[in-house]
Coordinates of C-alpha atoms in Angstrom, one line a residue:
X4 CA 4.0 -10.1 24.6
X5 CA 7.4 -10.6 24.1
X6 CA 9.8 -8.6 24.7
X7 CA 10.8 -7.4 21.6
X8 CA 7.6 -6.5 21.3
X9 CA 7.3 -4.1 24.1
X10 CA 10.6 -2.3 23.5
X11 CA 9.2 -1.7 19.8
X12 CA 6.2 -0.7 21.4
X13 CA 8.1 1.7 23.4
X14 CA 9.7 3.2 20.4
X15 CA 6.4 3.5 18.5
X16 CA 5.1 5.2 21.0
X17 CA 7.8 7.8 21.5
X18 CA 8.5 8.2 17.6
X19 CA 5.6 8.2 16.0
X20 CA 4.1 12.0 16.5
X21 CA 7.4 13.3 15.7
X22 CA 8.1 12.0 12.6
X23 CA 4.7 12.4 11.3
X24 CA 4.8 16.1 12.5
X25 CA 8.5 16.4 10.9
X26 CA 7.3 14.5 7.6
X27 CA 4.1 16.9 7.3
X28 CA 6.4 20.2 7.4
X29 CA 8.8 18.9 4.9
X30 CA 5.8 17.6 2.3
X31 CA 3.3 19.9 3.5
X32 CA 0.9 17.0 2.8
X33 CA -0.4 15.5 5.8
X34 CA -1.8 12.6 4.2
X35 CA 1.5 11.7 2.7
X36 CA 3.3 12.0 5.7
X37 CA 1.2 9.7 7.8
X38 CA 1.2 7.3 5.0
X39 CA 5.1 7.5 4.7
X40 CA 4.9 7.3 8.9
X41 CA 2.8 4.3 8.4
X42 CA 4.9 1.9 5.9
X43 CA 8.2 2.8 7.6
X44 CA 7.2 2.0 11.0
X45 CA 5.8 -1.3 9.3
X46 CA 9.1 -2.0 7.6
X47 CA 11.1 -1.3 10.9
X48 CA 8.9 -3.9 13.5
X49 CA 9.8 -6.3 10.4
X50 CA 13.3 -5.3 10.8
X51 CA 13.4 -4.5 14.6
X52 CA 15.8 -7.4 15.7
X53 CA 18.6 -6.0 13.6
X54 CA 17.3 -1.5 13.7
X55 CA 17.4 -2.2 17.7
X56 CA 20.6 -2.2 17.8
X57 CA 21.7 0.9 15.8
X58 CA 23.3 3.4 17.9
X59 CA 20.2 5.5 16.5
X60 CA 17.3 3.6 15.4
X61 CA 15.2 6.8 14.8
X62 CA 17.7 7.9 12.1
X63 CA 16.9 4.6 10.2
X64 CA 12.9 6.1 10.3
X65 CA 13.7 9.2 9.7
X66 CA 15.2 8.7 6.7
X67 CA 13.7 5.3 5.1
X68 CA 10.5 7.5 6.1
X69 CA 11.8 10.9 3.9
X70 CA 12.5 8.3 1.1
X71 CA 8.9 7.0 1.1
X72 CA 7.5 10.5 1.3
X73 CA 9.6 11.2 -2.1
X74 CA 8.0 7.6 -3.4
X75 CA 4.7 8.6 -2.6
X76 CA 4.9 12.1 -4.0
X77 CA 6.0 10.9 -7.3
X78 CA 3.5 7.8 -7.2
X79 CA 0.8 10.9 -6.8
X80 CA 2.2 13.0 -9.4
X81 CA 2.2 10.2 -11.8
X82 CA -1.3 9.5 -10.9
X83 CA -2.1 12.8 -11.8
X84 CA -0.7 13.4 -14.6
X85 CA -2.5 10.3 -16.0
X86 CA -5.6 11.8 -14.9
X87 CA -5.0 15.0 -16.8
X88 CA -4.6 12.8 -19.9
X89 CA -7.2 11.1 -19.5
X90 CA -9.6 14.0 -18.8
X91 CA -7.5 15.4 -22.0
X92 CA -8.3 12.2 -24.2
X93 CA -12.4 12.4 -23.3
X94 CA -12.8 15.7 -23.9
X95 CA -13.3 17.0 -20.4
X96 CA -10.2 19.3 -19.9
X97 CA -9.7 19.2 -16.1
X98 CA -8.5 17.2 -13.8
X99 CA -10.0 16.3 -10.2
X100 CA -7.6 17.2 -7.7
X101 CA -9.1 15.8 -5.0
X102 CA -10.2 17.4 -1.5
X103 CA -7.6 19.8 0.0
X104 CA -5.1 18.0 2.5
X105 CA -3.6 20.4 5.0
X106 CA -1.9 20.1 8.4
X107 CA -4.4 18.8 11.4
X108 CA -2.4 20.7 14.3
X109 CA -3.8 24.5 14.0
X110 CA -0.3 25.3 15.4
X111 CA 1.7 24.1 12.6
X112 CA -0.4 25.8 9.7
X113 CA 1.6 29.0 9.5
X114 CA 5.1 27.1 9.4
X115 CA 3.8 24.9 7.0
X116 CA 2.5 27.9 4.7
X117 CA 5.0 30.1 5.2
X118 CA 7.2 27.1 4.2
X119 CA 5.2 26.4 1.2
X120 CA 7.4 28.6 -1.1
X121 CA 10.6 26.9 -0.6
X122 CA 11.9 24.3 -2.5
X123 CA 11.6 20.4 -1.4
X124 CA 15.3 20.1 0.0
X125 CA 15.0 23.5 1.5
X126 CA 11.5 22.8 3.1
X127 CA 12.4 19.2 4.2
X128 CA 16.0 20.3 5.8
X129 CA 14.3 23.0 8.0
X130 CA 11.8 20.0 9.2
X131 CA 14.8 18.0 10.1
X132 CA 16.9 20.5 12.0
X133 CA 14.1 22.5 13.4
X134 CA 10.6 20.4 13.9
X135 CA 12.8 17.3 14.5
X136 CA 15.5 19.1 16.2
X137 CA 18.2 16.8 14.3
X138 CA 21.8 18.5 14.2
X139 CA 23.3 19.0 11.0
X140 CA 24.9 16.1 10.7
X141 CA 22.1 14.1 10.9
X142 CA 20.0 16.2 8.6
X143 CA 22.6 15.2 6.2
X144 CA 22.7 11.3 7.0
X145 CA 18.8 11.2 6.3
X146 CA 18.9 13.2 3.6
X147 CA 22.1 11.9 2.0
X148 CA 23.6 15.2 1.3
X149 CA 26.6 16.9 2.5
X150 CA 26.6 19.1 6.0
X151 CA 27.5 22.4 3.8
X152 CA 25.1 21.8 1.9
X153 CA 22.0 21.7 4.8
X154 CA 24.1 24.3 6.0
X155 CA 23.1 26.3 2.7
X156 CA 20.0 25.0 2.7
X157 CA 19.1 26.4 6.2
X158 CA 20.4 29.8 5.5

C-alpha cells in the first residue's frame, strides 16, 4: 500500500465517526449524514494529494460534507414533493414517507430531539461548535457565514 494510502487511511479512520456523529445532529437524519460522510470522504481520497497538505484537512470534510447534506436534503425534498403529486394525480392523496430514520447512538437521541425545534443554521452550528468541538471561527469557515453571526446562532 502506498503511502498515501496509509496516511489517508489514518485520517479515515480518525475522522470518520466524528463527522458522521456531527452531520447526524445538525440534519437529524442519520441516513443523510452517513450518506453525506460517505461521498465526501470519496471526493477527498480522490483529492488527497492536494487536501493533505491543508493546514486542516478536516475542515475541507467538514464543510464539503455540510454542503452535501444540504444537496441531499433538497434532492429528498424534491423527491417528495413529486411523490405527493403523484399520489395527488392518481387519486390516492398521501404520500409514503418512508420508514422513520433516527439517530443509532441511544446517547445522542435527546440532543438530537431537543434540537429538532431549531432551525437548520441554528441546529447545524451547535453540531459544529459543540459535537465537533470546532471554535467559532471554524464553524464559520464551514458554514460560510460570519463569526457574529454563529455567535448569534449559538446564543
Amino acid at each position: 500500500m502506498a503511502d498515501r494510502d496509509v496516511e489517508f487511511d489514518a485520517f479515515f479512520s480518525q475522522h470518520w465517526a466524528p463527522t458522521v456523529r456531527m452531520l447526524t445532529v445538525a440534519t437529524g437524519d442519520a441516513a443523510i449524514a452517513a450518506d453525506a460522510a460517505q461521498d465526501t470522504f470519496v471526493r477527498a481520497y480522490a483529492r488527497w494529494g492536494r487536501i493533505r497538505r491543508y493546514d486542516a484537512p478536516v475542515a475541507w470534510v467538514r464543510k464539503v460534507a455540510l454542503n452535501r447534506c444540504r444537496d441531499l436534503h433538497r434532492s429528498d425534498q424534491r423527491r417528495r414533493h413529486r411523490e405527493e403529486r403523484t399520489a395527488m394525480l392518481d387519486g390516492t392523496g398521501g404520500s409514503w414517507e418512508g420508514p422513520p430514520v433516527g439517530l443509532d447512538l441511544d446517547h445522542d437521541g435527546d440532543l438530537t430531539q431537543a434540537l429538532s425545534g431549531l432551525p437548520d443554521r441554528q441546529r447545524t452550528a451547535v453540531a459544529l461548535h459543540y459535537v465537533a468541538d470546532m471554535s467559532v471561527r471554524d464553524v464559520a469557515d464551514a458554514m460560510g457565514i460570519s463569526e457574529g453571526a454563529v455567535k448569534f446562532n449559538l446564543h
